[in-house]
Amino acid sequence: MTSRAMWNAIETLHAGVYFAPDSKARYEAAGLKGYWMGYFASRSAALGRPGPALVLATFHSFAPRMVARAVPDAWHLSDPESVLEARYSLARDLLAPVADAATSLAPRVRPVLDGVDWAGKPLAAAHADLPRSEDPLIDFWQSVTALREYRGDCHVAVLTAAGLGGAAANVLAAATGWGWFADQRTMRGWTEDEWAAAISDLATRGWLSADGTATETGRAARNQLEDATDRVVAAGLDREATSRLVTLEADLVAMADAWAEAHPALAPSRASHGH
């Protein structure tokens, strides 16, 4: 986005749907089984009924076997429309403490999408192409989600260009303080052997020590990956979209701060691509 603060705000306002205590129950009510099936199906439903290869390609950081346990079985148990409605229901409830701000900002955020180059950003493009909701809260969240996935798609492009597969990207993130979870390996489905192999590969680059500790070079490399993502993001926004984001930044940051205060257990602790 126009700044890392803008990305933090967009990430915060989007990502609560993944951590809400009742997310599992909501998706099970739509026919799915378990938390991870709900996660993979809900985040990929904008793509239609994607199989594991497409989900893995767009999400990037998960172990293939973890994805394969969720899809395509999810689409035998439910359908994208029902899953998306469950997701929107979660988003609507989570936005309730900042509903006035979301309603006010919705017509200002939506036009930003018109100035985005979606080429090479499949997950973001799929979300931007979903039917626009007449509910201003969901319309706002839909727009924020498309922008969140836009940066995510850009980040995946940077990671793959750097030769970092899913395991290596997670190892580097965890070692440099960019990981989401205390046990990043388990949460992304990688085995101990796969994790060790990724550490070995990154140690060969000089980015990690043999014990998995980040070197100064590795920390610099991780920061450079974020900087490169920012450049790719900026390159895909036309002048009007960039200008709109500049004028929106203060309001979105204030809204994200208010949201995080209302949901302290759900707010991301660190900005990252979230994949």
PDB file of C-alpha atoms in Angstrom:
ATOM      1  CA  MET A   1       0.000   0.000   0.000  1.00  0.00           C
ATOM      2  CA  THR A   2       1.116   3.584   0.366  1.00  0.00           C
ATOM      3  CA  SER A   3       2.876   2.725   3.623  1.00  0.00           C
ATOM      4  CA  ARG A   4       3.471  -0.177   5.963  1.00  0.00           C
ATOM      5  CA  ALA A   5       0.980   1.441   8.360  1.00  0.00           C
ATOM      6  CA  MET A   6      -1.675   1.148   5.660  1.00  0.00           C
ATOM      7  CA  TRP A   7      -0.849  -2.539   5.202  1.00  0.00           C
ATOM      8  CA  ASN A   8      -1.042  -3.125   8.954  1.00  0.00           C
ATOM      9  CA  ALA A   9      -4.486  -1.533   9.031  1.00  0.00           C
ATOM     10  CA  ILE A  10      -5.821  -3.531   6.093  1.00  0.00           C
ATOM     11  CA  GLU A  11      -4.392  -6.757   7.509  1.00  0.00           C
ATOM     12  CA  THR A  12      -5.972  -6.082  10.891  1.00  0.00           C
ATOM     13  CA  LEU A  13      -9.409  -5.294   9.487  1.00  0.00           C
ATOM     14  CA  HIS A  14      -9.393  -8.367   7.265  1.00  0.00           C
ATOM     15  CA  ALA A  15      -7.723 -11.105   9.282  1.00  0.00           C
ATOM     16  CA  GLY A  16     -10.022 -11.311  12.292  1.00  0.00           C
ATOM     17  CA  VAL A  17     -12.207 -13.827  10.444  1.00  0.00           C
ATOM     18  CA  TYR A  18      -9.411 -16.394  10.785  1.00  0.00           C
ATOM     19  CA  PHE A  19      -9.087 -16.082  14.550  1.00  0.00           C
ATOM     20  CA  ALA A  20     -12.656 -15.533  15.733  1.00  0.00           C
ATOM     21  CA  PRO A  21     -13.491 -18.146  18.413  1.00  0.00           C
ATOM     22  CA  ASP A  22     -16.673 -19.211  16.613  1.00  0.00           C
ATOM     23  CA  SER A  23     -15.215 -19.449  13.103  1.00  0.00           C
ATOM     24  CA  LYS A  24     -15.080 -23.249  13.240  1.00  0.00           C
ATOM     25  CA  ALA A  25     -18.715 -23.461  14.326  1.00  0.00           C
ATOM     26  CA  ARG A  26     -19.824 -21.053  11.607  1.00  0.00           C
ATOM     27  CA  TYR A  27     -18.240 -23.101   8.846  1.00  0.00           C
ATOM     28  CA  GLU A  28     -19.426 -26.374  10.324  1.00  0.00           C
ATOM     29  CA  ALA A  29     -22.949 -24.938  10.185  1.00  0.00           C
ATOM     30  CA  ALA A  30     -22.323 -24.473   6.456  1.00  0.00           C
ATOM     31  CA  GLY A  31     -21.429 -28.160   6.160  1.00  0.00           C
ATOM     32  CA  LEU A  32     -17.641 -28.147   6.537  1.00  0.00           C
ATOM     33  CA  LYS A  33     -15.599 -30.186   9.006  1.00  0.00           C
ATOM     34  CA  GLY A  34     -12.947 -28.710  11.283  1.00  0.00           C
ATOM     35  CA  TYR A  35     -11.124 -25.415  11.530  1.00  0.00           C
ATOM     36  CA  TRP A  36      -8.667 -25.900   8.674  1.00  0.00           C
ATOM     37  CA  MET A  37     -11.273 -27.008   6.167  1.00  0.00           C
ATOM     38  CA  GLY A  38     -13.150 -23.835   7.045  1.00  0.00           C
ATOM     39  CA  TYR A  39     -10.019 -21.755   6.584  1.00  0.00           C
ATOM     40  CA  PHE A  40      -8.978 -23.183   3.229  1.00  0.00           C
ATOM     41  CA  ALA A  41     -12.494 -23.289   1.814  1.00  0.00           C
ATOM     42  CA  SER A  42     -13.512 -19.816   2.977  1.00  0.00           C
ATOM     43  CA  ARG A  43     -10.383 -18.079   1.772  1.00  0.00           C
ATOM     44  CA  SER A  44     -10.424 -19.854  -1.602  1.00  0.00           C
ATOM     45  CA  ALA A  45     -14.196 -19.844  -2.262  1.00  0.00           C
ATOM     46  CA  ALA A  46     -13.865 -16.715  -4.397  1.00  0.00           C
ATOM     47  CA  LEU A  47     -12.007 -18.932  -6.886  1.00  0.00           C
ATOM     48  CA  GLY A  48     -15.022 -21.220  -7.259  1.00  0.00           C
ATOM     49  CA  ARG A  49     -14.342 -24.837  -6.319  1.00  0.00           C
ATOM     50  CA  PRO A  50     -10.536 -24.935  -6.441  1.00  0.00           C
ATOM     51  CA  GLY A  51      -8.602 -28.140  -5.950  1.00  0.00           C
ATOM     52  CA  PRO A  52      -5.511 -28.499  -3.765  1.00  0.00           C
ATOM     53  CA  ALA A  53      -3.039 -27.489  -6.488  1.00  0.00           C
ATOM     54  CA  LEU A  54      -4.706 -24.109  -7.051  1.00  0.00           C
ATOM     55  CA  VAL A  55      -5.137 -23.446  -3.329  1.00  0.00           C
ATOM     56  CA  LEU A  56      -1.506 -24.337  -2.706  1.00  0.00           C
ATOM     57  CA  ALA A  57      -0.374 -22.121  -5.581  1.00  0.00           C
ATOM     58  CA  THR A  58      -2.247 -19.080  -4.291  1.00  0.00           C
ATOM     59  CA  PHE A  59      -1.711 -19.590  -0.548  1.00  0.00           C
ATOM     60  CA  HIS A  60       1.958 -20.692  -0.970  1.00  0.00           C
ATOM     61  CA  SER A  61       3.110 -21.258   2.594  1.00  0.00           C
ATOM     62  CA  PHE A  62       1.238 -24.425   3.595  1.00  0.00           C
ATOM     63  CA  ALA A  63       2.423 -28.005   3.301  1.00  0.00           C
ATOM     64  CA  PRO A  64       0.695 -29.738   0.358  1.00  0.00           C
ATOM     65  CA  ARG A  65      -0.692 -32.578   2.496  1.00  0.00           C
ATOM     66  CA  MET A  66      -2.392 -30.058   4.780  1.00  0.00           C
ATOM     67  CA  VAL A  67      -4.225 -28.456   1.871  1.00  0.00           C
ATOM     68  CA  ALA A  68      -5.143 -31.820   0.368  1.00  0.00           C
ATOM     69  CA  ARG A  69      -6.929 -32.815   3.588  1.00  0.00           C
ATOM     70  CA  ALA A  70      -9.330 -29.893   3.161  1.00  0.00           C
ATOM     71  CA  VAL A  71      -9.972 -29.592  -0.565  1.00  0.00           C
ATOM     72  CA  PRO A  72     -11.597 -30.801  -2.703  1.00  0.00           C
ATOM     73  CA  ASP A  73     -13.567 -32.568   0.074  1.00  0.00           C
ATOM     74  CA  ALA A  74     -14.898 -29.184   1.186  1.00  0.00           C
ATOM     75  CA  TRP A  75     -16.818 -28.820  -2.073  1.00  0.00           C
ATOM     76  CA  HIS A  76     -18.495 -32.215  -1.590  1.00  0.00           C
ATOM     77  CA  LEU A  77     -19.753 -31.052   1.797  1.00  0.00           C
ATOM     78  CA  SER A  78     -20.714 -27.473   0.991  1.00  0.00           C
ATOM     79  CA  ASP A  79     -20.638 -24.942  -1.824  1.00  0.00           C
ATOM     80  CA  PRO A  80     -18.764 -21.651  -2.344  1.00  0.00           C
ATOM     81  CA  GLU A  81     -21.875 -19.515  -1.922  1.00  0.00           C
ATOM     82  CA  SER A  82     -22.717 -20.988   1.498  1.00  0.00           C
ATOM     83  CA  VAL A  83     -19.106 -20.772   2.645  1.00  0.00           C
ATOM     84  CA  LEU A  84     -18.802 -17.145   1.549  1.00  0.00           C
ATOM     85  CA  GLU A  85     -22.027 -16.263   3.346  1.00  0.00           C
ATOM     86  CA  ALA A  86     -20.650 -17.799   6.553  1.00  0.00           C
ATOM     87  CA  ARG A  87     -17.475 -15.774   6.076  1.00  0.00           C
ATOM     88  CA  TYR A  88     -19.430 -12.571   5.531  1.00  0.00           C
ATOM     89  CA  SER A  89     -21.487 -13.287   8.643  1.00  0.00           C
ATOM     90  CA  LEU A  90     -18.270 -13.507  10.654  1.00  0.00           C
ATOM     91  CA  ALA A  91     -16.938 -10.302   9.118  1.00  0.00           C
ATOM     92  CA  ARG A  92     -20.194  -8.442   9.769  1.00  0.00           C
ATOM     93  CA  ASP A  93     -20.185  -9.363  13.462  1.00  0.00           C
ATOM     94  CA  LEU A  94     -16.495  -8.537  13.867  1.00  0.00           C
ATOM     95  CA  LEU A  95     -16.963  -5.111  12.280  1.00  0.00           C
ATOM     96  CA  ALA A  96     -19.851  -4.227  14.594  1.00  0.00           C
ATOM     97  CA  PRO A  97     -17.704  -2.124  16.999  1.00  0.00           C
ATOM     98  CA  VAL A  98     -16.548   0.036  14.068  1.00  0.00           C
ATOM     99  CA  ALA A  99     -19.717  -0.197  11.979  1.00  0.00           C
ATOM    100  CA  ASP A 100     -20.159   3.565  11.572  1.00  0.00           C
ATOM    101  CA  ALA A 101     -16.615   4.008  10.307  1.00  0.00           C
ATOM    102  CA  ALA A 102     -16.894   1.020   7.949  1.00  0.00           C
ATOM    103  CA  THR A 103     -20.180   2.293   6.532  1.00  0.00           C
ATOM    104  CA  SER A 104     -18.668   5.727   5.980  1.00  0.00           C
ATOM    105  CA  LEU A 105     -15.492   4.412   4.351  1.00  0.00           C
ATOM    106  CA  ALA A 106     -17.101   1.753   2.130  1.00  0.00           C
ATOM    107  CA  PRO A 107     -17.871   4.092  -0.804  1.00  0.00           C
ATOM    108  CA  ARG A 108     -14.363   5.528  -0.597  1.00  0.00           C
ATOM    109  CA  VAL A 109     -12.508   2.205  -0.499  1.00  0.00           C
ATOM    110  CA  ARG A 110     -14.410   0.425  -3.270  1.00  0.00           C
ATOM    111  CA  PRO A 111     -13.227   2.784  -6.084  1.00  0.00           C
ATOM    112  CA  VAL A 112      -9.588   1.965  -5.241  1.00  0.00           C
ATOM    113  CA  LEU A 113     -10.149  -1.462  -6.815  1.00  0.00           C
ATOM    114  CA  ASP A 114     -10.776   0.177 -10.193  1.00  0.00           C
ATOM    115  CA  GLY A 115      -7.169   1.371 -10.260  1.00  0.00           C
ATOM    116  CA  VAL A 116      -5.480  -1.952  -9.466  1.00  0.00           C
ATOM    117  CA  ASP A 117      -3.687  -4.048 -12.072  1.00  0.00           C
ATOM    118  CA  TRP A 118      -4.846  -7.561 -11.201  1.00  0.00           C
ATOM    119  CA  ALA A 119      -2.531  -9.311 -13.662  1.00  0.00           C
ATOM    120  CA  GLY A 120      -0.603 -12.038 -11.837  1.00  0.00           C
ATOM    121  CA  LYS A 121      -2.702 -11.596  -8.680  1.00  0.00           C
ATOM    122  CA  PRO A 122      -5.267 -14.402  -8.978  1.00  0.00           C
ATOM    123  CA  LEU A 123      -6.534 -14.618  -5.407  1.00  0.00           C
ATOM    124  CA  ALA A 124      -6.980 -10.860  -5.142  1.00  0.00           C
ATOM    125  CA  ALA A 125      -8.640 -10.657  -8.562  1.00  0.00           C
ATOM    126  CA  ALA A 126     -11.098 -13.381  -7.594  1.00  0.00           C
ATOM    127  CA  HIS A 127     -12.147 -11.434  -4.494  1.00  0.00           C
ATOM    128  CA  ALA A 128     -12.402  -8.171  -6.409  1.00  0.00           C
ATOM    129  CA  ASP A 129     -14.650  -9.938  -8.934  1.00  0.00           C
ATOM    130  CA  LEU A 130     -17.170 -11.198  -6.380  1.00  0.00           C
ATOM    131  CA  PRO A 131     -20.655  -9.645  -6.564  1.00  0.00           C
ATOM    132  CA  ARG A 132     -20.723  -6.408  -4.615  1.00  0.00           C
ATOM    133  CA  SER A 133     -22.760  -6.602  -1.423  1.00  0.00           C
ATOM    134  CA  GLU A 134     -25.557  -4.151  -0.746  1.00  0.00           C
ATOM    135  CA  ASP A 135     -24.612  -4.307   2.938  1.00  0.00           C
ATOM    136  CA  PRO A 136     -22.082  -1.479   3.445  1.00  0.00           C
ATOM    137  CA  LEU A 137     -20.244  -3.433   6.144  1.00  0.00           C
ATOM    138  CA  ILE A 138     -19.674  -6.363   3.811  1.00  0.00           C
ATOM    139  CA  ASP A 139     -18.950  -4.069   0.871  1.00  0.00           C
ATOM    140  CA  PHE A 140     -16.212  -2.460   2.961  1.00  0.00           C
ATOM    141  CA  TRP A 141     -14.822  -5.830   4.030  1.00  0.00           C
ATOM    142  CA  GLN A 142     -14.911  -7.179   0.484  1.00  0.00           C
ATOM    143  CA  SER A 143     -12.829  -4.222  -0.717  1.00  0.00           C
ATOM    144  CA  VAL A 144     -10.367  -4.496   2.146  1.00  0.00           C
ATOM    145  CA  THR A 145     -10.050  -8.235   1.520  1.00  0.00           C
ATOM    146  CA  ALA A 146      -9.276  -7.750  -2.176  1.00  0.00           C
ATOM    147  CA  LEU A 147      -6.553  -5.256  -1.242  1.00  0.00           C
ATOM    148  CA  ARG A 148      -5.174  -7.573   1.421  1.00  0.00           C
ATOM    149  CA  GLU A 149      -4.946 -10.454  -1.014  1.00  0.00           C
ATOM    150  CA  TYR A 150      -3.457  -8.114  -3.620  1.00  0.00           C
ATOM    151  CA  ARG A 151      -0.456  -7.503  -1.404  1.00  0.00           C
ATOM    152  CA  GLY A 152      -0.404 -11.201  -0.542  1.00  0.00           C
ATOM    153  CA  ASP A 153      -0.242 -12.174  -4.218  1.00  0.00           C
ATOM    154  CA  CYS A 154       2.555  -9.654  -4.742  1.00  0.00           C
ATOM    155  CA  HIS A 155       4.431 -11.118  -1.782  1.00  0.00           C
ATOM    156  CA  VAL A 156       4.104 -14.655  -3.118  1.00  0.00           C
ATOM    157  CA  ALA A 157       5.562 -13.456  -6.421  1.00  0.00           C
ATOM    158  CA  VAL A 158       8.537 -11.941  -4.582  1.00  0.00           C
ATOM    159  CA  LEU A 159       9.092 -15.076  -2.486  1.00  0.00           C
ATOM    160  CA  THR A 160       9.007 -17.397  -5.471  1.00  0.00           C
ATOM    161  CA  ALA A 161      11.270 -15.094  -7.480  1.00  0.00           C
ATOM    162  CA  ALA A 162      13.741 -15.360  -4.592  1.00  0.00           C
ATOM    163  CA  GLY A 163      13.553 -19.156  -4.797  1.00  0.00           C
ATOM    164  CA  LEU A 164      11.754 -19.560  -1.467  1.00  0.00           C
ATOM    165  CA  GLY A 165       9.258 -22.399  -1.267  1.00  0.00           C
ATOM    166  CA  GLY A 166       6.613 -22.641   1.424  1.00  0.00           C
ATOM    167  CA  ALA A 167       8.766 -24.277   4.075  1.00  0.00           C
ATOM    168  CA  ALA A 168      11.738 -21.958   3.551  1.00  0.00           C
ATOM    169  CA  ALA A 169       9.536 -18.865   3.587  1.00  0.00           C
ATOM    170  CA  ASN A 170       8.035 -19.956   6.907  1.00  0.00           C
ATOM    171  CA  VAL A 171      11.416 -20.813   8.421  1.00  0.00           C
ATOM    172  CA  LEU A 172      12.813 -17.423   7.474  1.00  0.00           C
ATOM    173  CA  ALA A 173       9.736 -15.606   8.752  1.00  0.00           C
ATOM    174  CA  ALA A 174       9.853 -17.415  12.080  1.00  0.00           C
ATOM    175  CA  ALA A 175      13.590 -16.873  12.496  1.00  0.00           C
ATOM    176  CA  THR A 176      13.347 -13.139  11.817  1.00  0.00           C
ATOM    177  CA  GLY A 177      10.260 -12.377  13.898  1.00  0.00           C
ATOM    178  CA  TRP A 178       7.782 -12.141  11.013  1.00  0.00           C
ATOM    179  CA  GLY A 179       5.920 -15.352  11.792  1.00  0.00           C
ATOM    180  CA  TRP A 180       2.346 -15.399  13.020  1.00  0.00           C
ATOM    181  CA  PHE A 181       2.519 -18.307  15.434  1.00  0.00           C
ATOM    182  CA  ALA A 182       4.686 -19.586  18.270  1.00  0.00           C
ATOM    183  CA  ASP A 183       4.976 -22.886  16.387  1.00  0.00           C
ATOM    184  CA  GLN A 184       5.027 -21.776  12.778  1.00  0.00           C
ATOM    185  CA  ARG A 185       6.064 -25.232  11.566  1.00  0.00           C
ATOM    186  CA  THR A 186       3.098 -27.099  13.018  1.00  0.00           C
ATOM    187  CA  MET A 187       0.582 -24.415  12.083  1.00  0.00           C
ATOM    188  CA  ARG A 188       1.640 -24.595   8.443  1.00  0.00           C
ATOM    189  CA  GLY A 189       1.773 -28.391   8.355  1.00  0.00           C
ATOM    190  CA  TRP A 190       5.487 -28.998   7.760  1.00  0.00           C
ATOM    191  CA  THR A 191       7.255 -32.064   9.157  1.00  0.00           C
ATOM    192  CA  GLU A 192      10.393 -31.822  11.264  1.00  0.00           C
ATOM    193  CA  ASP A 193      12.441 -33.221   8.375  1.00  0.00           C
ATOM    194  CA  GLU A 194      11.027 -30.675   5.918  1.00  0.00           C
ATOM    195  CA  TRP A 195      11.673 -27.877   8.390  1.00  0.00           C
ATOM    196  CA  ALA A 196      15.255 -29.052   8.949  1.00  0.00           C
ATOM    197  CA  ALA A 197      15.856 -29.258   5.199  1.00  0.00           C
ATOM    198  CA  ALA A 198      14.631 -25.670   4.783  1.00  0.00           C
ATOM    199  CA  ILE A 199      16.948 -24.515   7.590  1.00  0.00           C
ATOM    200  CA  SER A 200      19.836 -26.266   5.849  1.00  0.00           C
ATOM    201  CA  ASP A 201      19.030 -24.582   2.529  1.00  0.00           C
ATOM    202  CA  LEU A 202      18.825 -21.139   4.131  1.00  0.00           C
ATOM    203  CA  ALA A 203      22.059 -21.783   6.033  1.00  0.00           C
ATOM    204  CA  THR A 204      23.740 -22.497   2.698  1.00  0.00           C
ATOM    205  CA  ARG A 205      22.642 -19.024   1.578  1.00  0.00           C
ATOM    206  CA  GLY A 206      24.117 -17.557   4.736  1.00  0.00           C
ATOM    207  CA  TRP A 207      20.717 -16.395   5.936  1.00  0.00           C
ATOM    208  CA  LEU A 208      20.543 -18.721   8.939  1.00  0.00           C
ATOM    209  CA  SER A 209      23.026 -20.365  11.253  1.00  0.00           C
ATOM    210  CA  ALA A 210      23.026 -24.158  11.414  1.00  0.00           C
ATOM    211  CA  ASP A 211      20.792 -24.030  14.506  1.00  0.00           C
ATOM    212  CA  GLY A 212      18.160 -21.985  12.645  1.00  0.00           C
ATOM    213  CA  THR A 213      19.060 -18.613  14.128  1.00  0.00           C
ATOM    214  CA  ALA A 214      18.844 -15.736  11.660  1.00  0.00           C
ATOM    215  CA  THR A 215      22.118 -14.133  10.648  1.00  0.00           C
ATOM    216  CA  GLU A 216      22.485 -10.421  10.010  1.00  0.00           C
ATOM    217  CA  THR A 217      22.402 -11.238   6.300  1.00  0.00           C
ATOM    218  CA  GLY A 218      19.208 -13.229   6.777  1.00  0.00           C
ATOM    219  CA  ARG A 219      17.485 -10.427   8.659  1.00  0.00           C
ATOM    220  CA  ALA A 220      18.488  -7.983   5.943  1.00  0.00           C
ATOM    221  CA  ALA A 221      17.231 -10.377   3.268  1.00  0.00           C
ATOM    222  CA  ARG A 222      13.849 -10.699   4.980  1.00  0.00           C
ATOM    223  CA  ASN A 223      13.502  -6.928   5.162  1.00  0.00           C
ATOM    224  CA  GLN A 224      14.460  -6.691   1.501  1.00  0.00           C
ATOM    225  CA  LEU A 225      11.684  -9.147   0.633  1.00  0.00           C
ATOM    226  CA  GLU A 226       9.172  -6.839   2.317  1.00  0.00           C
ATOM    227  CA  ASP A 227      10.633  -3.794   0.559  1.00  0.00           C
ATOM    228  CA  ALA A 228      10.440  -5.600  -2.775  1.00  0.00           C
ATOM    229  CA  THR A 229       6.813  -6.497  -2.056  1.00  0.00           C
ATOM    230  CA  ASP A 230       6.062  -2.834  -1.400  1.00  0.00           C
ATOM    231  CA  ARG A 231       7.558  -1.933  -4.779  1.00  0.00           C
ATOM    232  CA  VAL A 232       5.537  -4.581  -6.615  1.00  0.00           C
ATOM    233  CA  VAL A 233       2.385  -3.417  -4.841  1.00  0.00           C
ATOM    234  CA  ALA A 234       3.032   0.213  -5.780  1.00  0.00           C
ATOM    235  CA  ALA A 235       3.733  -0.698  -9.404  1.00  0.00           C
ATOM    236  CA  GLY A 236       0.266  -2.221  -9.786  1.00  0.00           C
ATOM    237  CA  LEU A 237      -1.657   0.821  -8.560  1.00  0.00           C
ATOM    238  CA  ASP A 238      -2.496   3.651 -10.934  1.00  0.00           C
ATOM    239  CA  ARG A 239      -2.156   7.265  -9.841  1.00  0.00           C
ATOM    240  CA  GLU A 240      -5.789   7.618  -8.853  1.00  0.00           C
ATOM    241  CA  ALA A 241      -5.766   4.447  -6.735  1.00  0.00           C
ATOM    242  CA  THR A 242      -2.565   5.581  -5.039  1.00  0.00           C
ATOM    243  CA  SER A 243      -4.050   9.008  -4.371  1.00  0.00           C
ATOM    244  CA  ARG A 244      -7.216   7.483  -2.940  1.00  0.00           C
ATOM    245  CA  LEU A 245      -5.187   5.286  -0.597  1.00  0.00           C
ATOM    246  CA  VAL A 246      -3.181   8.263   0.608  1.00  0.00           C
ATOM    247  CA  THR A 247      -6.376  10.072   1.564  1.00  0.00           C
ATOM    248  CA  LEU A 248      -7.775   6.926   3.196  1.00  0.00           C
ATOM    249  CA  GLU A 249      -4.718   6.004   5.222  1.00  0.00           C
ATOM    250  CA  ALA A 250      -5.365   8.021   8.378  1.00  0.00           C
ATOM    251  CA  ASP A 251      -8.997   6.899   8.583  1.00  0.00           C
ATOM    252  CA  LEU A 252      -8.162   3.236   7.988  1.00  0.00           C
ATOM    253  CA  VAL A 253      -5.361   3.267  10.560  1.00  0.00           C
ATOM    254  CA  ALA A 254      -7.642   4.901  13.134  1.00  0.00           C
ATOM    255  CA  MET A 255     -10.364   2.376  12.356  1.00  0.00           C
ATOM    256  CA  ALA A 256      -7.956  -0.548  12.671  1.00  0.00           C
ATOM    257  CA  ASP A 257      -6.742   0.786  16.015  1.00  0.00           C
ATOM    258  CA  ALA A 258     -10.330   1.006  17.261  1.00  0.00           C
ATOM    259  CA  TRP A 259     -11.052  -2.492  15.937  1.00  0.00           C
ATOM    260  CA  ALA A 260      -7.972  -3.915  17.671  1.00  0.00           C
ATOM    261  CA  GLU A 261      -8.990  -2.251  20.920  1.00  0.00           C
ATOM    262  CA  ALA A 262     -12.403  -3.904  20.661  1.00  0.00           C
ATOM    263  CA  HIS A 263     -10.885  -7.285  19.707  1.00  0.00           C
ATOM    264  CA  PRO A 264      -7.474  -7.425  21.427  1.00  0.00           C
ATOM    265  CA  ALA A 265      -7.217 -11.210  21.195  1.00  0.00           C
ATOM    266  CA  LEU A 266      -7.841 -11.237  17.431  1.00  0.00           C
ATOM    267  CA  ALA A 267      -5.585  -8.463  16.148  1.00  0.00           C
ATOM    268  CA  PRO A 268      -2.466  -9.621  14.250  1.00  0.00           C
ATOM    269  CA  SER A 269       0.636  -9.074  16.366  1.00  0.00           C
ATOM    270  CA  ARG A 270       2.850  -8.388  13.385  1.00  0.00           C
ATOM    271  CA  ALA A 271       2.291  -7.322   9.801  1.00  0.00           C
ATOM    272  CA  SER A 272       3.135  -9.971   7.267  1.00  0.00           C
ATOM    273  CA  HIS A 273       1.695 -11.307   4.062  1.00  0.00           C
ATOM    274  CA  GLY A 274      -0.398 -13.626   6.203  1.00  0.00           C
ATOM    275  CA  HIS A 275       0.068 -16.651   3.960  1.00  0.00           C
TER     276      HIS A 275
END
